[in-house]
């Protein structure tokens, strides 16, 4: 199953909105077939592994990180192919959260020895975005920030390049390549003019989302110049209709979103983005967007990179959360941490 998980990882950044899945076929102690789901519409991992195994699949054990599909969709059901190939045993990592999938029970009904829940936690972590999106049709949201040891993302004059080291920045670019989209607020665009690309890593650039209530984004911004078709701007009825049209003519997707307390309603924005099959978003905004995302309850995961530098007076990582008592603080669950170059990455869930 560990080998199947490694195969599944190859689908990160390309399989969405489908899950990333890896499969391995073993016969008499030898691997005779390998497969992973490459992109939506392509063969599933099990089908790829069975194709490679050919006749050797008869009497084999098939390992797969996610419950095999049992219904017709863009591709035929994998349970049917598994039975037809003569596989004698199937070992499954995790149950598919999609309610229409019932591969485990179908395989058992058809007389194939089947086990489920092998390295289940590892398999679940691999498909966090898919699992949330398939249940709620909303994206899995990560808030990422890079800060000094004393919690600042910039100095008092707004300088932030670079708080963390190259290793941490490279890891962030690798994460971007694996996720559907990155999101920033208009203040970040105005101040930093970011590219939001994966130039320090291999892979495709994600979609870029800018939260811009009054549509103040400059037309010469780097994210407009580079791949405008990959840019979504979430704005409101406060935006200039003339500017909306100008941006649409450049190939941008402009979403008019309702306001809440004078700001873009992030909960409603997530629903709209989910309809577009965006399953994962990493927020890389400033203190205000981070705070608004946390207050609105859309955040699933936190990734904070902490540098050994100290800045003193400066801009904090998160703005006002409306918390006055320590015992009302937001608490992370399932906390993990690791060293990335000279920095520390703290990861946790809300």
GROMACS .gro file of C-alpha atoms in nm:
model
  350
    1UNK     CA    1   0.000   0.000   0.000
    2UNK     CA    2   0.294   0.234   0.063
    3UNK     CA    3   0.401   0.182  -0.299
    4UNK     CA    4   0.045   0.246  -0.416
    5UNK     CA    5   0.041   0.574  -0.219
    6UNK     CA    6   0.362   0.684  -0.393
    7UNK     CA    7   0.203   0.607  -0.729
    8UNK     CA    8  -0.108   0.805  -0.631
    9UNK     CA    9   0.102   1.114  -0.558
   10UNK     CA   10   0.192   1.134  -0.926
   11UNK     CA   11  -0.163   1.246  -0.997
   12UNK     CA   12  -0.142   1.554  -0.773
   13UNK     CA   13  -0.214   1.870  -0.969
   14UNK     CA   14  -0.370   1.689  -1.265
   15UNK     CA   15  -0.641   1.449  -1.141
   16UNK     CA   16  -0.873   1.713  -0.989
   17UNK     CA   17  -1.170   1.718  -0.947
   18UNK     CA   18  -1.120   1.342  -0.930
   19UNK     CA   19  -0.924   1.187  -0.642
   20UNK     CA   20  -0.557   1.090  -0.668
   21UNK     CA   21  -0.538   0.711  -0.667
   22UNK     CA   22  -0.259   0.457  -0.697
   23UNK     CA   23  -0.286   0.084  -0.761
   24UNK     CA   24  -0.046  -0.210  -0.757
   25UNK     CA   25  -0.099  -0.570  -0.868
   26UNK     CA   26   0.109  -0.839  -0.701
   27UNK     CA   27   0.137  -1.206  -0.800
   28UNK     CA   28   0.358  -1.461  -0.623
   29UNK     CA   29   0.540  -1.179  -0.446
   30UNK     CA   30   0.618  -0.985  -0.765
   31UNK     CA   31   0.468  -0.659  -0.888
   32UNK     CA   32   0.309  -0.729  -1.226
   33UNK     CA   33   0.106  -0.409  -1.272
   34UNK     CA   34   0.122  -0.045  -1.166
   35UNK     CA   35  -0.115   0.241  -1.227
   36UNK     CA   36  -0.230   0.582  -1.111
   37UNK     CA   37  -0.507   0.817  -1.212
   38UNK     CA   38  -0.345   1.082  -1.431
   39UNK     CA   39  -0.630   1.319  -1.509
   40UNK     CA   40  -1.007   1.348  -1.513
   41UNK     CA   41  -1.150   1.137  -1.796
   42UNK     CA   42  -0.847   0.906  -1.819
   43UNK     CA   43  -0.843   0.544  -1.700
   44UNK     CA   44  -0.861   0.494  -1.325
   45UNK     CA   45  -0.559   0.361  -1.139
   46UNK     CA   46  -0.694   0.005  -1.120
   47UNK     CA   47  -0.764  -0.004  -1.494
   48UNK     CA   48  -0.410   0.118  -1.569
   49UNK     CA   49  -0.257  -0.146  -1.340
   50UNK     CA   50  -0.473  -0.422  -1.492
   51UNK     CA   51  -0.374  -0.314  -1.841
   52UNK     CA   52  -0.005  -0.339  -1.753
   53UNK     CA   53  -0.052  -0.677  -1.582
   54UNK     CA   54  -0.249  -0.829  -1.868
   55UNK     CA   55  -0.304  -1.204  -1.821
   56UNK     CA   56  -0.084  -1.203  -1.511
   57UNK     CA   57  -0.367  -1.036  -1.319
   58UNK     CA   58  -0.547  -1.371  -1.290
   59UNK     CA   59  -0.509  -1.501  -0.933
   60UNK     CA   60  -0.331  -1.181  -0.818
   61UNK     CA   61  -0.377  -0.937  -0.530
   62UNK     CA   62  -0.475  -0.583  -0.626
   63UNK     CA   63  -0.381  -0.298  -0.389
   64UNK     CA   64  -0.557   0.036  -0.434
   65UNK     CA   65  -0.554   0.350  -0.219
   66UNK     CA   66  -0.926   0.431  -0.272
   67UNK     CA   67  -1.233   0.209  -0.295
   68UNK     CA   68  -1.283   0.103  -0.660
   69UNK     CA   69  -1.572   0.271  -0.842
   70UNK     CA   70  -1.881   0.061  -0.899
   71UNK     CA   71  -2.078   0.287  -1.134
   72UNK     CA   72  -2.061   0.417  -1.488
   73UNK     CA   73  -1.922   0.770  -1.515
   74UNK     CA   74  -1.665   0.911  -1.754
   75UNK     CA   75  -1.515   0.558  -1.747
   76UNK     CA   76  -1.660   0.208  -1.689
   77UNK     CA   77  -1.677   0.068  -1.332
   78UNK     CA   78  -1.345  -0.066  -1.204
   79UNK     CA   79  -1.519  -0.344  -1.007
   80UNK     CA   80  -1.631  -0.500  -1.336
   81UNK     CA   81  -1.277  -0.492  -1.476
   82UNK     CA   82  -1.131  -0.640  -1.157
   83UNK     CA   83  -1.372  -0.934  -1.166
   84UNK     CA   84  -1.321  -0.993  -1.540
   85UNK     CA   85  -0.942  -0.996  -1.493
   86UNK     CA   86  -0.967  -1.279  -1.238
   87UNK     CA   87  -0.812  -1.092  -0.944
   88UNK     CA   88  -0.846  -1.311  -0.635
   89UNK     CA   89  -0.804  -1.049  -0.360
   90UNK     CA   90  -0.842  -0.669  -0.332
   91UNK     CA   91  -0.683  -0.459  -0.057
   92UNK     CA   92  -0.827  -0.106  -0.024
   93UNK     CA   93  -0.681   0.193   0.159
   94UNK     CA   94  -0.995   0.398   0.229
   95UNK     CA   95  -1.365   0.408   0.150
   96UNK     CA   96  -1.468   0.653  -0.122
   97UNK     CA   97  -1.668   0.939   0.038
   98UNK     CA   98  -1.877   0.960  -0.279
   99UNK     CA   99  -2.210   0.804  -0.171
  100UNK     CA  100  -2.271   0.643  -0.511
  101UNK     CA  101  -1.953   0.434  -0.483
  102UNK     CA  102  -2.000   0.090  -0.329
  103UNK     CA  103  -1.708  -0.104  -0.471
  104UNK     CA  104  -1.610  -0.277  -0.148
  105UNK     CA  105  -1.949  -0.440  -0.100
  106UNK     CA  106  -1.985  -0.522  -0.469
  107UNK     CA  107  -1.652  -0.704  -0.480
  108UNK     CA  108  -1.738  -0.901  -0.169
  109UNK     CA  109  -2.079  -0.988  -0.315
  110UNK     CA  110  -1.906  -1.118  -0.629
  111UNK     CA  111  -1.694  -1.352  -0.420
  112UNK     CA  112  -1.363  -1.165  -0.416
  113UNK     CA  113  -1.177  -1.152  -0.085
  114UNK     CA  114  -1.168  -0.783  -0.001
  115UNK     CA  115  -1.013  -0.583   0.285
  116UNK     CA  116  -1.046  -0.210   0.356
  117UNK     CA  117  -0.879   0.041   0.589
  118UNK     CA  118  -0.512  -0.037   0.517
  119UNK     CA  119  -0.297   0.276   0.584
  120UNK     CA  120  -0.630   0.453   0.598
  121UNK     CA  121  -0.508   0.779   0.757
  122UNK     CA  122  -0.233   0.820   0.497
  123UNK     CA  123  -0.484   0.757   0.218
  124UNK     CA  124  -0.732   1.006   0.367
  125UNK     CA  125  -0.468   1.279   0.396
  126UNK     CA  126  -0.375   1.232   0.033
  127UNK     CA  127  -0.731   1.307  -0.075
  128UNK     CA  128  -0.838   1.580   0.170
  129UNK     CA  129  -0.955   1.817  -0.107
  130UNK     CA  130  -1.152   1.550  -0.295
  131UNK     CA  131  -1.317   1.421   0.022
  132UNK     CA  132  -1.447   1.766   0.119
  133UNK     CA  133  -1.552   1.867  -0.231
  134UNK     CA  134  -1.739   1.544  -0.308
  135UNK     CA  135  -1.939   1.577   0.016
  136UNK     CA  136  -2.004   1.953   0.021
  137UNK     CA  137  -1.920   2.082  -0.331
  138UNK     CA  138  -1.697   2.339  -0.160
  139UNK     CA  139  -1.317   2.356  -0.189
  140UNK     CA  140  -1.075   2.245   0.081
  141UNK     CA  141  -0.919   2.571   0.207
  142UNK     CA  142  -0.566   2.616   0.343
  143UNK     CA  143  -0.434   2.936   0.499
  144UNK     CA  144  -0.061   2.964   0.446
  145UNK     CA  145   0.160   3.233   0.596
  146UNK     CA  146   0.534   3.293   0.627
  147UNK     CA  147   0.628   3.483   0.941
  148UNK     CA  148   0.909   3.582   1.170
  149UNK     CA  149   0.967   3.421   1.508
  150UNK     CA  150   0.762   3.703   1.663
  151UNK     CA  151   0.468   3.649   1.428
  152UNK     CA  152   0.520   3.922   1.167
  153UNK     CA  153   0.465   3.876   0.793
  154UNK     CA  154   0.618   4.214   0.708
  155UNK     CA  155   0.801   4.506   0.865
  156UNK     CA  156   0.619   4.824   0.969
  157UNK     CA  157   0.679   4.970   0.620
  158UNK     CA  158   0.544   4.654   0.451
  159UNK     CA  159   0.869   4.487   0.342
  160UNK     CA  160   0.834   4.108   0.338
  161UNK     CA  161   1.099   3.976   0.096
  162UNK     CA  162   1.207   3.737   0.212
  163UNK     CA  163   1.119   3.631   0.565
  164UNK     CA  164   1.163   3.259   0.501
  165UNK     CA  165   1.446   3.084   0.320
  166UNK     CA  166   1.457   2.945  -0.034
  167UNK     CA  167   1.376   2.589   0.082
  168UNK     CA  168   1.045   2.706   0.234
  169UNK     CA  169   0.960   2.915  -0.073
  170UNK     CA  170   1.034   2.618  -0.300
  171UNK     CA  171   0.805   2.397  -0.091
  172UNK     CA  172   0.525   2.654  -0.125
  173UNK     CA  173   0.567   2.648  -0.504
  174UNK     CA  174   0.548   2.268  -0.497
  175UNK     CA  175   0.223   2.296  -0.299
  176UNK     CA  176   0.084   2.543  -0.553
  177UNK     CA  177   0.152   2.292  -0.831
  178UNK     CA  178  -0.053   2.028  -0.645
  179UNK     CA  179  -0.355   2.250  -0.563
  180UNK     CA  180  -0.627   2.387  -0.788
  181UNK     CA  181  -0.596   2.753  -0.692
  182UNK     CA  182  -0.422   3.016  -0.479
  183UNK     CA  183  -0.608   3.316  -0.341
  184UNK     CA  184  -0.494   3.664  -0.239
  185UNK     CA  185  -0.664   3.990  -0.152
  186UNK     CA  186  -0.640   4.307  -0.358
  187UNK     CA  187  -0.406   4.468  -0.101
  188UNK     CA  188  -0.147   4.195  -0.167
  189UNK     CA  189  -0.176   4.254  -0.543
  190UNK     CA  190  -0.139   4.631  -0.505
  191UNK     CA  191   0.155   4.606  -0.266
  192UNK     CA  192   0.354   4.305  -0.392
  193UNK     CA  193   0.236   4.256  -0.754
  194UNK     CA  194   0.278   3.877  -0.713
  195UNK     CA  195   0.301   3.621  -0.994
  196UNK     CA  196   0.162   3.325  -0.792
  197UNK     CA  197   0.343   3.078  -1.018
  198UNK     CA  198   0.546   2.762  -0.955
  199UNK     CA  199   0.870   2.902  -1.096
  200UNK     CA  200   1.078   2.740  -0.816
  201UNK     CA  201   0.930   2.395  -0.878
  202UNK     CA  202   0.809   2.164  -1.155
  203UNK     CA  203   0.442   2.145  -1.245
  204UNK     CA  204   0.160   2.356  -1.381
  205UNK     CA  205   0.060   2.695  -1.244
  206UNK     CA  206  -0.260   2.694  -1.037
  207UNK     CA  207  -0.566   2.908  -1.092
  208UNK     CA  208  -0.531   3.251  -0.927
  209UNK     CA  209  -0.816   3.411  -0.734
  210UNK     CA  210  -0.816   3.776  -0.627
  211UNK     CA  211  -1.070   3.904  -0.375
  212UNK     CA  212  -1.131   4.261  -0.491
  213UNK     CA  213  -1.453   4.422  -0.361
  214UNK     CA  214  -1.427   4.745  -0.563
  215UNK     CA  215  -1.227   4.603  -0.857
  216UNK     CA  216  -0.918   4.814  -0.793
  217UNK     CA  217  -0.679   4.569  -0.959
  218UNK     CA  218  -0.435   4.748  -1.195
  219UNK     CA  219  -0.464   4.632  -1.556
  220UNK     CA  220  -0.085   4.601  -1.577
  221UNK     CA  221  -0.060   4.356  -1.282
  222UNK     CA  222   0.164   4.055  -1.342
  223UNK     CA  223  -0.119   3.810  -1.272
  224UNK     CA  224  -0.326   3.977  -1.547
  225UNK     CA  225  -0.040   3.982  -1.796
  226UNK     CA  226   0.056   3.617  -1.735
  227UNK     CA  227  -0.208   3.353  -1.811
  228UNK     CA  228  -0.516   3.579  -1.777
  229UNK     CA  229  -0.735   3.277  -1.854
  230UNK     CA  230  -0.623   3.130  -1.520
  231UNK     CA  231  -0.731   3.435  -1.320
  232UNK     CA  232  -1.061   3.469  -1.133
  233UNK     CA  233  -1.151   3.802  -0.975
  234UNK     CA  234  -1.420   3.798  -0.708
  235UNK     CA  235  -1.579   4.142  -0.694
  236UNK     CA  236  -1.916   4.302  -0.611
  237UNK     CA  237  -2.176   4.545  -0.743
  238UNK     CA  238  -1.940   4.820  -0.624
  239UNK     CA  239  -1.718   4.743  -0.924
  240UNK     CA  240  -1.709   4.960  -1.235
  241UNK     CA  241  -1.910   4.787  -1.512
  242UNK     CA  242  -1.671   4.935  -1.767
  243UNK     CA  243  -1.372   4.777  -1.590
  244UNK     CA  244  -1.554   4.443  -1.555
  245UNK     CA  245  -1.602   4.439  -1.932
  246UNK     CA  246  -1.239   4.539  -1.995
  247UNK     CA  247  -1.114   4.252  -1.778
  248UNK     CA  248  -1.350   4.002  -1.939
  249UNK     CA  249  -1.221   4.106  -2.281
  250UNK     CA  250  -0.871   4.011  -2.159
  251UNK     CA  251  -1.000   3.659  -2.089
  252UNK     CA  252  -1.045   3.690  -1.713
  253UNK     CA  253  -1.331   3.533  -1.521
  254UNK     CA  254  -1.500   3.803  -1.311
  255UNK     CA  255  -1.741   3.673  -1.046
  256UNK     CA  256  -1.991   3.915  -0.894
  257UNK     CA  257  -2.036   3.807  -0.532
  258UNK     CA  258  -2.264   3.926  -0.255
  259UNK     CA  259  -2.123   4.138   0.026
  260UNK     CA  260  -2.131   4.074   0.399
  261UNK     CA  261  -2.043   4.363   0.630
  262UNK     CA  262  -1.907   4.550   0.328
  263UNK     CA  263  -1.671   4.268   0.222
  264UNK     CA  264  -1.693   3.978  -0.021
  265UNK     CA  265  -1.896   3.699   0.138
  266UNK     CA  266  -1.631   3.426   0.138
  267UNK     CA  267  -1.878   3.149   0.221
  268UNK     CA  268  -2.082   3.227  -0.090
  269UNK     CA  269  -1.767   3.267  -0.294
  270UNK     CA  270  -1.660   2.914  -0.194
  271UNK     CA  271  -1.992   2.779  -0.321
  272UNK     CA  272  -1.937   2.949  -0.656
  273UNK     CA  273  -1.581   2.823  -0.687
  274UNK     CA  274  -1.694   2.470  -0.595
  275UNK     CA  275  -1.940   2.479  -0.885
  276UNK     CA  276  -1.642   2.539  -1.113
  277UNK     CA  277  -1.485   2.214  -0.982
  278UNK     CA  278  -1.218   2.397  -0.782
  279UNK     CA  279  -1.154   2.145  -0.504
  280UNK     CA  280  -0.859   2.308  -0.324
  281UNK     CA  281  -0.746   2.663  -0.249
  282UNK     CA  282  -0.443   2.797  -0.066
  283UNK     CA  283  -0.494   3.147   0.071
  284UNK     CA  284  -0.169   3.345   0.054
  285UNK     CA  285  -0.311   3.680   0.145
  286UNK     CA  286  -0.227   3.930   0.413
  287UNK     CA  287  -0.348   3.967   0.769
  288UNK     CA  288  -0.696   4.093   0.677
  289UNK     CA  289  -0.784   3.821   0.425
  290UNK     CA  290  -0.645   3.556   0.661
  291UNK     CA  291  -0.861   3.690   0.944
  292UNK     CA  292  -1.172   3.718   0.727
  293UNK     CA  293  -1.127   3.359   0.606
  294UNK     CA  294  -1.087   3.231   0.961
  295UNK     CA  295  -1.383   3.433   1.092
  296UNK     CA  296  -1.607   3.308   0.811
  297UNK     CA  297  -1.536   2.944   0.893
  298UNK     CA  298  -1.419   2.843   0.544
  299UNK     CA  299  -1.068   2.733   0.654
  300UNK     CA  300  -0.985   2.363   0.695
  301UNK     CA  301  -0.608   2.368   0.740
  302UNK     CA  302  -0.330   2.601   0.855
  303UNK     CA  303   0.028   2.604   0.723
  304UNK     CA  304   0.252   2.851   0.904
  305UNK     CA  305   0.619   2.880   0.814
  306UNK     CA  306   0.817   3.033   1.101
  307UNK     CA  307   1.155   3.191   1.041
  308UNK     CA  308   1.422   3.234   1.313
  309UNK     CA  309   1.425   3.610   1.239
  310UNK     CA  310   1.270   3.870   1.468
  311UNK     CA  311   1.120   4.191   1.327
  312UNK     CA  312   0.962   4.368   1.623
  313UNK     CA  313   0.696   4.619   1.528
  314UNK     CA  314   0.541   4.510   1.201
  315UNK     CA  315   0.239   4.348   1.037
  316UNK     CA  316   0.098   4.037   1.203
  317UNK     CA  317   0.002   3.719   1.020
  318UNK     CA  318  -0.367   3.738   1.114
  319UNK     CA  319  -0.585   4.045   1.166
  320UNK     CA  320  -0.865   4.093   1.416
  321UNK     CA  321  -1.057   3.775   1.489
  322UNK     CA  322  -1.282   3.942   1.745
  323UNK     CA  323  -1.136   3.730   2.025
  324UNK     CA  324  -1.103   3.903   2.364
  325UNK     CA  325  -1.044   3.604   2.592
  326UNK     CA  326  -0.763   3.351   2.558
  327UNK     CA  327  -1.002   3.066   2.634
  328UNK     CA  328  -1.198   3.163   2.321
  329UNK     CA  329  -0.894   3.119   2.096
  330UNK     CA  330  -0.907   2.908   1.782
  331UNK     CA  331  -0.731   2.579   1.856
  332UNK     CA  332  -0.563   2.360   1.598
  333UNK     CA  333  -0.606   1.984   1.591
  334UNK     CA  334  -0.379   1.707   1.462
  335UNK     CA  335  -0.076   1.937   1.481
  336UNK     CA  336   0.245   1.841   1.304
  337UNK     CA  337   0.569   2.025   1.241
  338UNK     CA  338   0.891   1.981   1.047
  339UNK     CA  339   1.209   2.168   0.967
  340UNK     CA  340   1.230   2.316   0.616
  341UNK     CA  341   1.577   2.452   0.562
  342UNK     CA  342   1.628   2.701   0.847
  343UNK     CA  343   1.254   2.748   0.900
  344UNK     CA  344   0.986   2.548   1.083
  345UNK     CA  345   0.656   2.449   0.922
  346UNK     CA  346   0.362   2.407   1.160
  347UNK     CA  347   0.057   2.229   1.017
  348UNK     CA  348  -0.281   2.182   1.181
  349UNK     CA  349  -0.654   2.156   1.121
  350UNK     CA  350  -0.950   2.360   1.240
   0.00000   0.00000   0.00000
